[in-house]
Amino acid sequence: NAGVMQNPRHLVRRRGQEARLRCSPMKGHSHVYWYRQLPEEGLKFMVYLQKENIIDESGMPKERFSAEFPKEGPSILRIQQVVRGDSAAYFCASSPEAEDYGYTFGSGTRLTVV
Amino acid sequence: KQEVTQIPAALSVPEGENLVLNCSFTDSAIYNLQWFRQDPGKGLTSLLLIQSSQREQTSGRLNASLDKSSGRSTLYIAASQPGDSATYLCAATNQAGTALIFGKGTTLSVSS
């Protein structure tokens, strides 16, 4: 079992470009969560998705950020027109059907906006 | 709204010492509470998961307790080792069960 796979591990984008972060959940997990960790800050919840559905996006910035988890393929976190303040580590987690089984996290994507 | 606080923010101990990390949460209507370890520049490793019906969980030298009524959890590390040096994160589910809410962590340094 390969665990939660995130790629790329490191991503550099110029201001105004788009960033696409990918996450493949653990085998058998159908729930995906995205978190952002800003320098010197804690992990902040962004969005919770199940296959083809956004369940809770209360932590997502209202503009430029979007997430999807299609029927086939990985979950994608998309950031349009990146700004320097978007530089952070973005972590994906997955869990099985029920809430009682806890989360497994990936190694993260470190986004740097120059 | 669930809020999680961890005390202390940083802790330095000599090797071999037993230690306790504290976590408090504001909303007791949790599904579960999870402790993680994060090494610098790395991802999160799950240490212990305590479901809402449980009082404690143990794994090796680690023991985590949960007291929902007081909104507290503790992580006990026995016989600390330099390899235990890391940031320890506590996270509790929000009321809807749709997200884990994290504390800012306790950064532990164990000297040999």
JSON list of C-alpha atoms in Angstrom, two decimals:
[
{"chain": "A", "resi": 1, "resn": "ASN", "atom": "CA", "xyz": [0.00, 0.00, 0.00]},
{"chain": "A", "resi": 2, "resn": "ALA", "atom": "CA", "xyz": [1.71, 3.16, -1.22]},
{"chain": "A", "resi": 3, "resn": "GLY", "atom": "CA", "xyz": [-0.08, 5.48, 1.16]},
{"chain": "A", "resi": 4, "resn": "VAL", "atom": "CA", "xyz": [-1.29, 8.93, 0.17]},
{"chain": "A", "resi": 5, "resn": "MET", "atom": "CA", "xyz": [0.69, 10.12, -2.84]},
{"chain": "A", "resi": 6, "resn": "GLN", "atom": "CA", "xyz": [1.16, 13.78, -3.57]},
{"chain": "A", "resi": 7, "resn": "ASN", "atom": "CA", "xyz": [2.95, 15.32, -6.50]},
{"chain": "A", "resi": 8, "resn": "PRO", "atom": "CA", "xyz": [4.91, 17.25, -7.22]},
{"chain": "A", "resi": 9, "resn": "ARG", "atom": "CA", "xyz": [6.89, 17.41, -3.98]},
{"chain": "A", "resi": 10, "resn": "HIS", "atom": "CA", "xyz": [8.14, 20.89, -4.84]},
{"chain": "A", "resi": 11, "resn": "LEU", "atom": "CA", "xyz": [6.58, 23.40, -7.22]},
{"chain": "A", "resi": 12, "resn": "VAL", "atom": "CA", "xyz": [7.87, 26.82, -8.20]},
{"chain": "A", "resi": 13, "resn": "ARG", "atom": "CA", "xyz": [5.56, 29.23, -9.97]},
{"chain": "A", "resi": 14, "resn": "ARG", "atom": "CA", "xyz": [5.88, 32.86, -11.00]},
{"chain": "A", "resi": 15, "resn": "ARG", "atom": "CA", "xyz": [3.28, 35.32, -9.84]},
{"chain": "A", "resi": 16, "resn": "GLY", "atom": "CA", "xyz": [0.19, 35.10, -12.04]},
{"chain": "A", "resi": 17, "resn": "GLN", "atom": "CA", "xyz": [0.73, 31.49, -13.13]},
{"chain": "A", "resi": 18, "resn": "GLU", "atom": "CA", "xyz": [-1.46, 28.53, -12.24]},
{"chain": "A", "resi": 19, "resn": "ALA", "atom": "CA", "xyz": [-0.49, 25.81, -9.78]},
{"chain": "A", "resi": 20, "resn": "ARG", "atom": "CA", "xyz": [-1.94, 22.30, -9.92]},
{"chain": "A", "resi": 21, "resn": "LEU", "atom": "CA", "xyz": [-1.37, 19.98, -6.99]},
{"chain": "A", "resi": 22, "resn": "ARG", "atom": "CA", "xyz": [-2.31, 16.32, -7.22]},
{"chain": "A", "resi": 23, "resn": "CYS", "atom": "CA", "xyz": [-3.26, 13.80, -4.56]},
{"chain": "A", "resi": 24, "resn": "SER", "atom": "CA", "xyz": [-3.95, 10.09, -4.88]},
{"chain": "A", "resi": 25, "resn": "PRO", "atom": "CA", "xyz": [-5.61, 8.72, -1.73]},
{"chain": "A", "resi": 26, "resn": "MET", "atom": "CA", "xyz": [-4.75, 5.44, -0.09]},
{"chain": "A", "resi": 27, "resn": "LYS", "atom": "CA", "xyz": [-6.27, 2.39, -1.71]},
{"chain": "A", "resi": 28, "resn": "GLY", "atom": "CA", "xyz": [-9.77, 1.92, -0.40]},
{"chain": "A", "resi": 29, "resn": "HIS", "atom": "CA", "xyz": [-10.11, 5.50, 0.83]},
{"chain": "A", "resi": 30, "resn": "SER", "atom": "CA", "xyz": [-12.87, 7.55, -0.75]},
{"chain": "A", "resi": 31, "resn": "HIS", "atom": "CA", "xyz": [-12.56, 10.75, 1.30]},
{"chain": "A", "resi": 32, "resn": "VAL", "atom": "CA", "xyz": [-9.92, 13.38, 0.54]},
{"chain": "A", "resi": 33, "resn": "TYR", "atom": "CA", "xyz": [-9.01, 16.47, 2.52]},
{"chain": "A", "resi": 34, "resn": "TRP", "atom": "CA", "xyz": [-6.71, 19.36, 1.64]},
{"chain": "A", "resi": 35, "resn": "TYR", "atom": "CA", "xyz": [-4.80, 21.40, 4.21]},
{"chain": "A", "resi": 36, "resn": "ARG", "atom": "CA", "xyz": [-2.43, 24.36, 3.95]},
{"chain": "A", "resi": 37, "resn": "GLN", "atom": "CA", "xyz": [0.48, 25.05, 6.28]},
{"chain": "A", "resi": 38, "resn": "LEU", "atom": "CA", "xyz": [1.85, 28.56, 6.09]},
{"chain": "A", "resi": 39, "resn": "PRO", "atom": "CA", "xyz": [5.33, 29.28, 7.50]},
{"chain": "A", "resi": 40, "resn": "GLU", "atom": "CA", "xyz": [5.24, 29.48, 11.29]},
{"chain": "A", "resi": 41, "resn": "GLU", "atom": "CA", "xyz": [1.51, 28.68, 11.32]},
{"chain": "A", "resi": 42, "resn": "GLY", "atom": "CA", "xyz": [-0.52, 25.59, 11.97]},
{"chain": "A", "resi": 43, "resn": "LEU", "atom": "CA", "xyz": [-2.30, 23.37, 9.52]},
{"chain": "A", "resi": 44, "resn": "LYS", "atom": "CA", "xyz": [-5.50, 24.94, 8.21]},
{"chain": "A", "resi": 45, "resn": "PHE", "atom": "CA", "xyz": [-8.34, 22.90, 6.72]},
{"chain": "A", "resi": 46, "resn": "MET", "atom": "CA", "xyz": [-9.27, 23.91, 3.19]},
{"chain": "A", "resi": 47, "resn": "VAL", "atom": "CA", "xyz": [-11.69, 21.42, 1.64]},
{"chain": "A", "resi": 48, "resn": "TYR", "atom": "CA", "xyz": [-13.18, 17.95, 2.03]},
{"chain": "A", "resi": 49, "resn": "LEU", "atom": "CA", "xyz": [-14.20, 15.94, -1.03]},
{"chain": "A", "resi": 50, "resn": "GLN", "atom": "CA", "xyz": [-15.67, 12.60, -1.87]},
{"chain": "A", "resi": 51, "resn": "LYS", "atom": "CA", "xyz": [-15.69, 11.20, -5.39]},
{"chain": "A", "resi": 52, "resn": "GLU", "atom": "CA", "xyz": [-17.20, 13.86, -7.67]},
{"chain": "A", "resi": 53, "resn": "ASN", "atom": "CA", "xyz": [-18.55, 15.87, -4.71]},
{"chain": "A", "resi": 54, "resn": "ILE", "atom": "CA", "xyz": [-17.34, 18.74, -2.56]},
{"chain": "A", "resi": 55, "resn": "ILE", "atom": "CA", "xyz": [-18.64, 18.09, 0.95]},
{"chain": "A", "resi": 56, "resn": "ASP", "atom": "CA", "xyz": [-17.13, 20.98, 2.93]},
{"chain": "A", "resi": 57, "resn": "GLU", "atom": "CA", "xyz": [-15.21, 23.87, 1.40]},
{"chain": "A", "resi": 58, "resn": "SER", "atom": "CA", "xyz": [-15.50, 26.22, 4.35]},
{"chain": "A", "resi": 59, "resn": "GLY", "atom": "CA", "xyz": [-11.73, 26.68, 4.51]},
{"chain": "A", "resi": 60, "resn": "MET", "atom": "CA", "xyz": [-11.17, 27.50, 0.86]},
{"chain": "A", "resi": 61, "resn": "PRO", "atom": "CA", "xyz": [-10.36, 31.09, -0.13]},
{"chain": "A", "resi": 62, "resn": "LYS", "atom": "CA", "xyz": [-13.28, 32.47, -2.09]},
{"chain": "A", "resi": 63, "resn": "GLU", "atom": "CA", "xyz": [-11.25, 33.36, -5.16]},
{"chain": "A", "resi": 64, "resn": "ARG", "atom": "CA", "xyz": [-8.56, 31.64, -7.24]},
{"chain": "A", "resi": 65, "resn": "PHE", "atom": "CA", "xyz": [-8.73, 28.31, -5.39]},
{"chain": "A", "resi": 66, "resn": "SER", "atom": "CA", "xyz": [-10.68, 25.26, -6.53]},
{"chain": "A", "resi": 67, "resn": "ALA", "atom": "CA", "xyz": [-10.60, 21.53, -5.87]},
{"chain": "A", "resi": 68, "resn": "GLU", "atom": "CA", "xyz": [-11.97, 18.45, -7.53]},
{"chain": "A", "resi": 69, "resn": "PHE", "atom": "CA", "xyz": [-11.96, 14.71, -7.01]},
{"chain": "A", "resi": 70, "resn": "PRO", "atom": "CA", "xyz": [-13.14, 13.11, -10.24]},
{"chain": "A", "resi": 71, "resn": "LYS", "atom": "CA", "xyz": [-14.55, 9.64, -10.63]},
{"chain": "A", "resi": 72, "resn": "GLU", "atom": "CA", "xyz": [-11.27, 8.52, -12.15]},
{"chain": "A", "resi": 73, "resn": "GLY", "atom": "CA", "xyz": [-7.87, 9.86, -11.23]},
{"chain": "A", "resi": 74, "resn": "PRO", "atom": "CA", "xyz": [-6.39, 11.91, -8.42]},
{"chain": "A", "resi": 75, "resn": "SER", "atom": "CA", "xyz": [-7.80, 14.85, -6.54]},
{"chain": "A", "resi": 76, "resn": "ILE", "atom": "CA", "xyz": [-6.58, 18.20, -7.85]},
{"chain": "A", "resi": 77, "resn": "LEU", "atom": "CA", "xyz": [-6.12, 21.43, -5.93]},
{"chain": "A", "resi": 78, "resn": "ARG", "atom": "CA", "xyz": [-5.89, 24.29, -8.40]},
{"chain": "A", "resi": 79, "resn": "ILE", "atom": "CA", "xyz": [-4.64, 27.77, -7.62]},
{"chain": "A", "resi": 80, "resn": "GLN", "atom": "CA", "xyz": [-5.08, 30.35, -10.34]},
{"chain": "A", "resi": 81, "resn": "GLN", "atom": "CA", "xyz": [-3.03, 33.54, -10.68]},
{"chain": "A", "resi": 82, "resn": "VAL", "atom": "CA", "xyz": [-0.77, 32.66, -7.76]},
{"chain": "A", "resi": 83, "resn": "VAL", "atom": "CA", "xyz": [0.56, 35.38, -5.47]},
{"chain": "A", "resi": 84, "resn": "ARG", "atom": "CA", "xyz": [3.51, 35.29, -3.07]},
{"chain": "A", "resi": 85, "resn": "GLY", "atom": "CA", "xyz": [1.14, 34.75, -0.14]},
{"chain": "A", "resi": 86, "resn": "ASP", "atom": "CA", "xyz": [0.16, 31.38, -1.64]},
{"chain": "A", "resi": 87, "resn": "SER", "atom": "CA", "xyz": [3.66, 30.05, -0.86]},
{"chain": "A", "resi": 88, "resn": "ALA", "atom": "CA", "xyz": [3.09, 27.25, 1.64]},
{"chain": "A", "resi": 89, "resn": "ALA", "atom": "CA", "xyz": [3.08, 23.51, 2.13]},
{"chain": "A", "resi": 90, "resn": "TYR", "atom": "CA", "xyz": [-0.13, 21.91, 0.91]},
{"chain": "A", "resi": 91, "resn": "PHE", "atom": "CA", "xyz": [-1.03, 18.57, 2.44]},
{"chain": "A", "resi": 92, "resn": "CYS", "atom": "CA", "xyz": [-3.58, 16.04, 1.34]},
{"chain": "A", "resi": 93, "resn": "ALA", "atom": "CA", "xyz": [-5.12, 13.42, 3.62]},
{"chain": "A", "resi": 94, "resn": "SER", "atom": "CA", "xyz": [-7.48, 10.56, 3.01]},
{"chain": "A", "resi": 95, "resn": "SER", "atom": "CA", "xyz": [-9.75, 8.40, 5.14]},
{"chain": "A", "resi": 96, "resn": "PRO", "atom": "CA", "xyz": [-12.02, 5.38, 4.67]},
{"chain": "A", "resi": 97, "resn": "GLU", "atom": "CA", "xyz": [-15.79, 5.63, 4.65]},
{"chain": "A", "resi": 98, "resn": "ALA", "atom": "CA", "xyz": [-16.43, 6.39, 8.31]},
{"chain": "A", "resi": 99, "resn": "GLU", "atom": "CA", "xyz": [-15.21, 9.31, 10.37]},
{"chain": "A", "resi": 100, "resn": "ASP", "atom": "CA", "xyz": [-13.88, 7.01, 13.08]},
{"chain": "A", "resi": 101, "resn": "TYR", "atom": "CA", "xyz": [-10.82, 5.72, 11.27]},
{"chain": "A", "resi": 102, "resn": "GLY", "atom": "CA", "xyz": [-8.62, 8.79, 11.32]},
{"chain": "A", "resi": 103, "resn": "TYR", "atom": "CA", "xyz": [-6.69, 10.46, 8.55]},
{"chain": "A", "resi": 104, "resn": "THR", "atom": "CA", "xyz": [-3.55, 9.43, 6.67]},
{"chain": "A", "resi": 105, "resn": "PHE", "atom": "CA", "xyz": [-1.50, 12.30, 5.31]},
{"chain": "A", "resi": 106, "resn": "GLY", "atom": "CA", "xyz": [0.70, 12.59, 2.27]},
{"chain": "A", "resi": 107, "resn": "SER", "atom": "CA", "xyz": [4.18, 14.14, 2.29]},
{"chain": "A", "resi": 108, "resn": "GLY", "atom": "CA", "xyz": [2.90, 17.43, 0.94]},
{"chain": "A", "resi": 109, "resn": "THR", "atom": "CA", "xyz": [3.63, 19.76, -1.96]},
{"chain": "A", "resi": 110, "resn": "ARG", "atom": "CA", "xyz": [5.76, 22.78, -1.18]},
{"chain": "A", "resi": 111, "resn": "LEU", "atom": "CA", "xyz": [4.69, 25.65, -3.37]},
{"chain": "A", "resi": 112, "resn": "THR", "atom": "CA", "xyz": [7.00, 28.60, -3.82]},
{"chain": "A", "resi": 113, "resn": "VAL", "atom": "CA", "xyz": [5.78, 31.66, -5.71]},
{"chain": "A", "resi": 114, "resn": "VAL", "atom": "CA", "xyz": [8.54, 33.89, -7.04]},
{"chain": "B", "resi": 1, "resn": "LYS", "atom": "CA", "xyz": [-16.47, 26.36, 16.18]},
{"chain": "B", "resi": 2, "resn": "GLN", "atom": "CA", "xyz": [-13.77, 23.90, 17.19]},
{"chain": "B", "resi": 3, "resn": "GLU", "atom": "CA", "xyz": [-10.49, 25.40, 18.40]},
{"chain": "B", "resi": 4, "resn": "VAL", "atom": "CA", "xyz": [-7.48, 23.36, 19.50]},
{"chain": "B", "resi": 5, "resn": "THR", "atom": "CA", "xyz": [-4.72, 24.67, 21.75]},
{"chain": "B", "resi": 6, "resn": "GLN", "atom": "CA", "xyz": [-1.45, 22.96, 22.59]},
{"chain": "B", "resi": 7, "resn": "ILE", "atom": "CA", "xyz": [0.76, 23.73, 25.56]},
{"chain": "B", "resi": 8, "resn": "PRO", "atom": "CA", "xyz": [3.68, 24.16, 25.76]},
{"chain": "B", "resi": 9, "resn": "ALA", "atom": "CA", "xyz": [4.70, 25.51, 22.36]},
{"chain": "B", "resi": 10, "resn": "ALA", "atom": "CA", "xyz": [8.22, 24.17, 22.84]},
{"chain": "B", "resi": 11, "resn": "LEU", "atom": "CA", "xyz": [9.86, 21.75, 25.24]},
{"chain": "B", "resi": 12, "resn": "SER", "atom": "CA", "xyz": [13.47, 20.70, 25.78]},
{"chain": "B", "resi": 13, "resn": "VAL", "atom": "CA", "xyz": [14.31, 17.66, 27.88]},
{"chain": "B", "resi": 14, "resn": "PRO", "atom": "CA", "xyz": [17.33, 15.40, 28.46]},
{"chain": "B", "resi": 15, "resn": "GLU", "atom": "CA", "xyz": [17.27, 11.88, 27.09]},
{"chain": "B", "resi": 16, "resn": "GLY", "atom": "CA", "xyz": [15.45, 9.37, 29.26]},
{"chain": "B", "resi": 17, "resn": "GLU", "atom": "CA", "xyz": [12.95, 11.78, 30.74]},
{"chain": "B", "resi": 18, "resn": "ASN", "atom": "CA", "xyz": [9.21, 11.05, 30.74]},
{"chain": "B", "resi": 19, "resn": "LEU", "atom": "CA", "xyz": [7.12, 13.93, 29.45]},
{"chain": "B", "resi": 20, "resn": "VAL", "atom": "CA", "xyz": [3.54, 15.05, 28.86]},
{"chain": "B", "resi": 21, "resn": "LEU", "atom": "CA", "xyz": [2.21, 17.17, 26.02]},
{"chain": "B", "resi": 22, "resn": "ASN", "atom": "CA", "xyz": [-1.13, 18.88, 26.53]},
{"chain": "B", "resi": 23, "resn": "CYS", "atom": "CA", "xyz": [-3.97, 19.55, 24.13]},
{"chain": "B", "resi": 24, "resn": "SER", "atom": "CA", "xyz": [-7.30, 21.25, 24.79]},
{"chain": "B", "resi": 25, "resn": "PHE", "atom": "CA", "xyz": [-10.32, 21.64, 22.50]},
{"chain": "B", "resi": 26, "resn": "THR", "atom": "CA", "xyz": [-13.39, 23.81, 22.81]},
{"chain": "B", "resi": 27, "resn": "ASP", "atom": "CA", "xyz": [-16.14, 21.60, 21.32]},
{"chain": "B", "resi": 28, "resn": "SER", "atom": "CA", "xyz": [-16.57, 18.26, 23.06]},
{"chain": "B", "resi": 29, "resn": "ALA", "atom": "CA", "xyz": [-18.80, 16.89, 20.28]},
{"chain": "B", "resi": 30, "resn": "ILE", "atom": "CA", "xyz": [-15.90, 15.22, 18.51]},
{"chain": "B", "resi": 31, "resn": "TYR", "atom": "CA", "xyz": [-15.79, 12.00, 16.46]},
{"chain": "B", "resi": 32, "resn": "ASN", "atom": "CA", "xyz": [-12.17, 11.39, 17.32]},
{"chain": "B", "resi": 33, "resn": "LEU", "atom": "CA", "xyz": [-8.88, 12.98, 18.31]},
{"chain": "B", "resi": 34, "resn": "GLN", "atom": "CA", "xyz": [-5.61, 12.21, 16.60]},
{"chain": "B", "resi": 35, "resn": "TRP", "atom": "CA", "xyz": [-1.98, 12.87, 17.51]},
{"chain": "B", "resi": 36, "resn": "PHE", "atom": "CA", "xyz": [0.60, 13.34, 14.77]},
{"chain": "B", "resi": 37, "resn": "ARG", "atom": "CA", "xyz": [4.32, 13.83, 14.52]},
{"chain": "B", "resi": 38, "resn": "GLN", "atom": "CA", "xyz": [5.90, 16.18, 11.98]},
{"chain": "B", "resi": 39, "resn": "ASP", "atom": "CA", "xyz": [9.62, 16.33, 11.30]},
{"chain": "B", "resi": 40, "resn": "PRO", "atom": "CA", "xyz": [11.04, 19.57, 9.79]},
{"chain": "B", "resi": 41, "resn": "GLY", "atom": "CA", "xyz": [10.11, 19.90, 6.13]},
{"chain": "B", "resi": 42, "resn": "LYS", "atom": "CA", "xyz": [8.24, 16.61, 6.16]},
{"chain": "B", "resi": 43, "resn": "GLY", "atom": "CA", "xyz": [4.69, 15.34, 6.19]},
{"chain": "B", "resi": 44, "resn": "LEU", "atom": "CA", "xyz": [2.58, 14.15, 9.12]},
{"chain": "B", "resi": 45, "resn": "THR", "atom": "CA", "xyz": [2.88, 10.73, 10.68]},
{"chain": "B", "resi": 46, "resn": "SER", "atom": "CA", "xyz": [-0.11, 9.51, 12.64]},
{"chain": "B", "resi": 47, "resn": "LEU", "atom": "CA", "xyz": [0.83, 8.38, 16.14]},
{"chain": "B", "resi": 48, "resn": "LEU", "atom": "CA", "xyz": [-2.42, 7.60, 17.92]},
{"chain": "B", "resi": 49, "resn": "LEU", "atom": "CA", "xyz": [-6.12, 7.85, 17.17]},
{"chain": "B", "resi": 50, "resn": "ILE", "atom": "CA", "xyz": [-8.63, 8.01, 20.02]},
{"chain": "B", "resi": 51, "resn": "GLN", "atom": "CA", "xyz": [-12.24, 7.55, 19.04]},
{"chain": "B", "resi": 52, "resn": "SER", "atom": "CA", "xyz": [-14.87, 9.49, 20.94]},
{"chain": "B", "resi": 53, "resn": "SER", "atom": "CA", "xyz": [-15.99, 6.43, 22.93]},
{"chain": "B", "resi": 54, "resn": "GLN", "atom": "CA", "xyz": [-12.44, 5.65, 24.08]},
{"chain": "B", "resi": 55, "resn": "ARG", "atom": "CA", "xyz": [-10.45, 7.08, 27.00]},
{"chain": "B", "resi": 56, "resn": "GLU", "atom": "CA", "xyz": [-6.93, 6.23, 25.91]},
{"chain": "B", "resi": 57, "resn": "GLN", "atom": "CA", "xyz": [-4.70, 4.54, 23.36]},
{"chain": "B", "resi": 58, "resn": "THR", "atom": "CA", "xyz": [-1.18, 3.16, 23.67]},
{"chain": "B", "resi": 59, "resn": "SER", "atom": "CA", "xyz": [1.55, 2.42, 21.17]},
{"chain": "B", "resi": 60, "resn": "GLY", "atom": "CA", "xyz": [4.98, 1.49, 22.42]},
{"chain": "B", "resi": 61, "resn": "ARG", "atom": "CA", "xyz": [6.33, 4.33, 24.57]},
{"chain": "B", "resi": 62, "resn": "LEU", "atom": "CA", "xyz": [3.39, 6.57, 23.69]},
{"chain": "B", "resi": 63, "resn": "ASN", "atom": "CA", "xyz": [0.11, 6.85, 25.56]},
{"chain": "B", "resi": 64, "resn": "ALA", "atom": "CA", "xyz": [-2.66, 9.29, 24.71]},
{"chain": "B", "resi": 65, "resn": "SER", "atom": "CA", "xyz": [-5.67, 10.02, 26.87]},
{"chain": "B", "resi": 66, "resn": "LEU", "atom": "CA", "xyz": [-8.95, 11.73, 26.08]},
{"chain": "B", "resi": 67, "resn": "ASP", "atom": "CA", "xyz": [-11.32, 13.48, 28.46]},
{"chain": "B", "resi": 68, "resn": "LYS", "atom": "CA", "xyz": [-14.19, 14.84, 26.41]},
{"chain": "B", "resi": 69, "resn": "SER", "atom": "CA", "xyz": [-16.01, 16.40, 29.34]},
{"chain": "B", "resi": 70, "resn": "SER", "atom": "CA", "xyz": [-13.08, 18.69, 30.13]},
{"chain": "B", "resi": 71, "resn": "GLY", "atom": "CA", "xyz": [-11.99, 19.08, 26.52]},
{"chain": "B", "resi": 72, "resn": "ARG", "atom": "CA", "xyz": [-8.49, 17.75, 27.12]},
{"chain": "B", "resi": 73, "resn": "SER", "atom": "CA", "xyz": [-6.09, 15.21, 25.74]},
{"chain": "B", "resi": 74, "resn": "THR", "atom": "CA", "xyz": [-2.56, 14.39, 26.81]},
{"chain": "B", "resi": 75, "resn": "LEU", "atom": "CA", "xyz": [0.25, 12.61, 25.01]},
{"chain": "B", "resi": 76, "resn": "TYR", "atom": "CA", "xyz": [2.65, 10.85, 27.36]},
{"chain": "B", "resi": 77, "resn": "ILE", "atom": "CA", "xyz": [6.08, 9.88, 26.06]},
{"chain": "B", "resi": 78, "resn": "ALA", "atom": "CA", "xyz": [8.08, 7.52, 28.22]},
{"chain": "B", "resi": 79, "resn": "ALA", "atom": "CA", "xyz": [11.86, 7.34, 28.31]},
{"chain": "B", "resi": 80, "resn": "SER", "atom": "CA", "xyz": [12.36, 10.00, 25.67]},
{"chain": "B", "resi": 81, "resn": "GLN", "atom": "CA", "xyz": [15.06, 9.57, 23.01]},
{"chain": "B", "resi": 82, "resn": "PRO", "atom": "CA", "xyz": [16.81, 12.06, 20.69]},
{"chain": "B", "resi": 83, "resn": "GLY", "atom": "CA", "xyz": [14.89, 10.48, 17.81]},
{"chain": "B", "resi": 84, "resn": "ASP", "atom": "CA", "xyz": [11.67, 11.72, 19.42]},
{"chain": "B", "resi": 85, "resn": "SER", "atom": "CA", "xyz": [12.67, 15.30, 18.58]},
{"chain": "B", "resi": 86, "resn": "ALA", "atom": "CA", "xyz": [9.93, 16.66, 16.30]},
{"chain": "B", "resi": 87, "resn": "THR", "atom": "CA", "xyz": [6.77, 18.74, 16.36]},
{"chain": "B", "resi": 88, "resn": "TYR", "atom": "CA", "xyz": [3.77, 16.97, 17.87]},
{"chain": "B", "resi": 89, "resn": "LEU", "atom": "CA", "xyz": [0.36, 17.98, 16.58]},
{"chain": "B", "resi": 90, "resn": "CYS", "atom": "CA", "xyz": [-3.01, 17.36, 18.19]},
{"chain": "B", "resi": 91, "resn": "ALA", "atom": "CA", "xyz": [-6.14, 17.44, 16.03]},
{"chain": "B", "resi": 92, "resn": "ALA", "atom": "CA", "xyz": [-9.83, 17.07, 16.89]},
{"chain": "B", "resi": 93, "resn": "THR", "atom": "CA", "xyz": [-12.72, 16.70, 14.49]},
{"chain": "B", "resi": 94, "resn": "ASN", "atom": "CA", "xyz": [-15.13, 19.57, 13.99]},
{"chain": "B", "resi": 95, "resn": "GLN", "atom": "CA", "xyz": [-18.73, 19.09, 15.05]},
{"chain": "B", "resi": 96, "resn": "ALA", "atom": "CA", "xyz": [-19.84, 18.01, 11.58]},
{"chain": "B", "resi": 97, "resn": "GLY", "atom": "CA", "xyz": [-17.05, 15.44, 11.39]},
{"chain": "B", "resi": 98, "resn": "THR", "atom": "CA", "xyz": [-15.94, 16.88, 8.06]},
{"chain": "B", "resi": 99, "resn": "ALA", "atom": "CA", "xyz": [-12.50, 18.09, 9.08]},
{"chain": "B", "resi": 100, "resn": "LEU", "atom": "CA", "xyz": [-9.69, 17.72, 11.59]},
{"chain": "B", "resi": 101, "resn": "ILE", "atom": "CA", "xyz": [-8.87, 20.95, 13.39]},
{"chain": "B", "resi": 102, "resn": "PHE", "atom": "CA", "xyz": [-5.22, 21.23, 14.37]},
{"chain": "B", "resi": 103, "resn": "GLY", "atom": "CA", "xyz": [-3.40, 22.90, 17.20]},
{"chain": "B", "resi": 104, "resn": "LYS", "atom": "CA", "xyz": [-0.17, 24.77, 16.45]},
{"chain": "B", "resi": 105, "resn": "GLY", "atom": "CA", "xyz": [1.91, 21.97, 17.90]},
{"chain": "B", "resi": 106, "resn": "THR", "atom": "CA", "xyz": [4.53, 21.38, 20.55]},
{"chain": "B", "resi": 107, "resn": "THR", "atom": "CA", "xyz": [8.11, 21.31, 19.30]},
{"chain": "B", "resi": 108, "resn": "LEU", "atom": "CA", "xyz": [10.06, 18.76, 21.33]},
{"chain": "B", "resi": 109, "resn": "SER", "atom": "CA", "xyz": [13.83, 18.64, 21.56]},
{"chain": "B", "resi": 110, "resn": "VAL", "atom": "CA", "xyz": [15.45, 15.69, 23.34]},
{"chain": "B", "resi": 111, "resn": "SER", "atom": "CA", "xyz": [19.16, 16.07, 24.02]},
{"chain": "B", "resi": 112, "resn": "SER", "atom": "CA", "xyz": [21.56, 13.17, 24.43]}
]
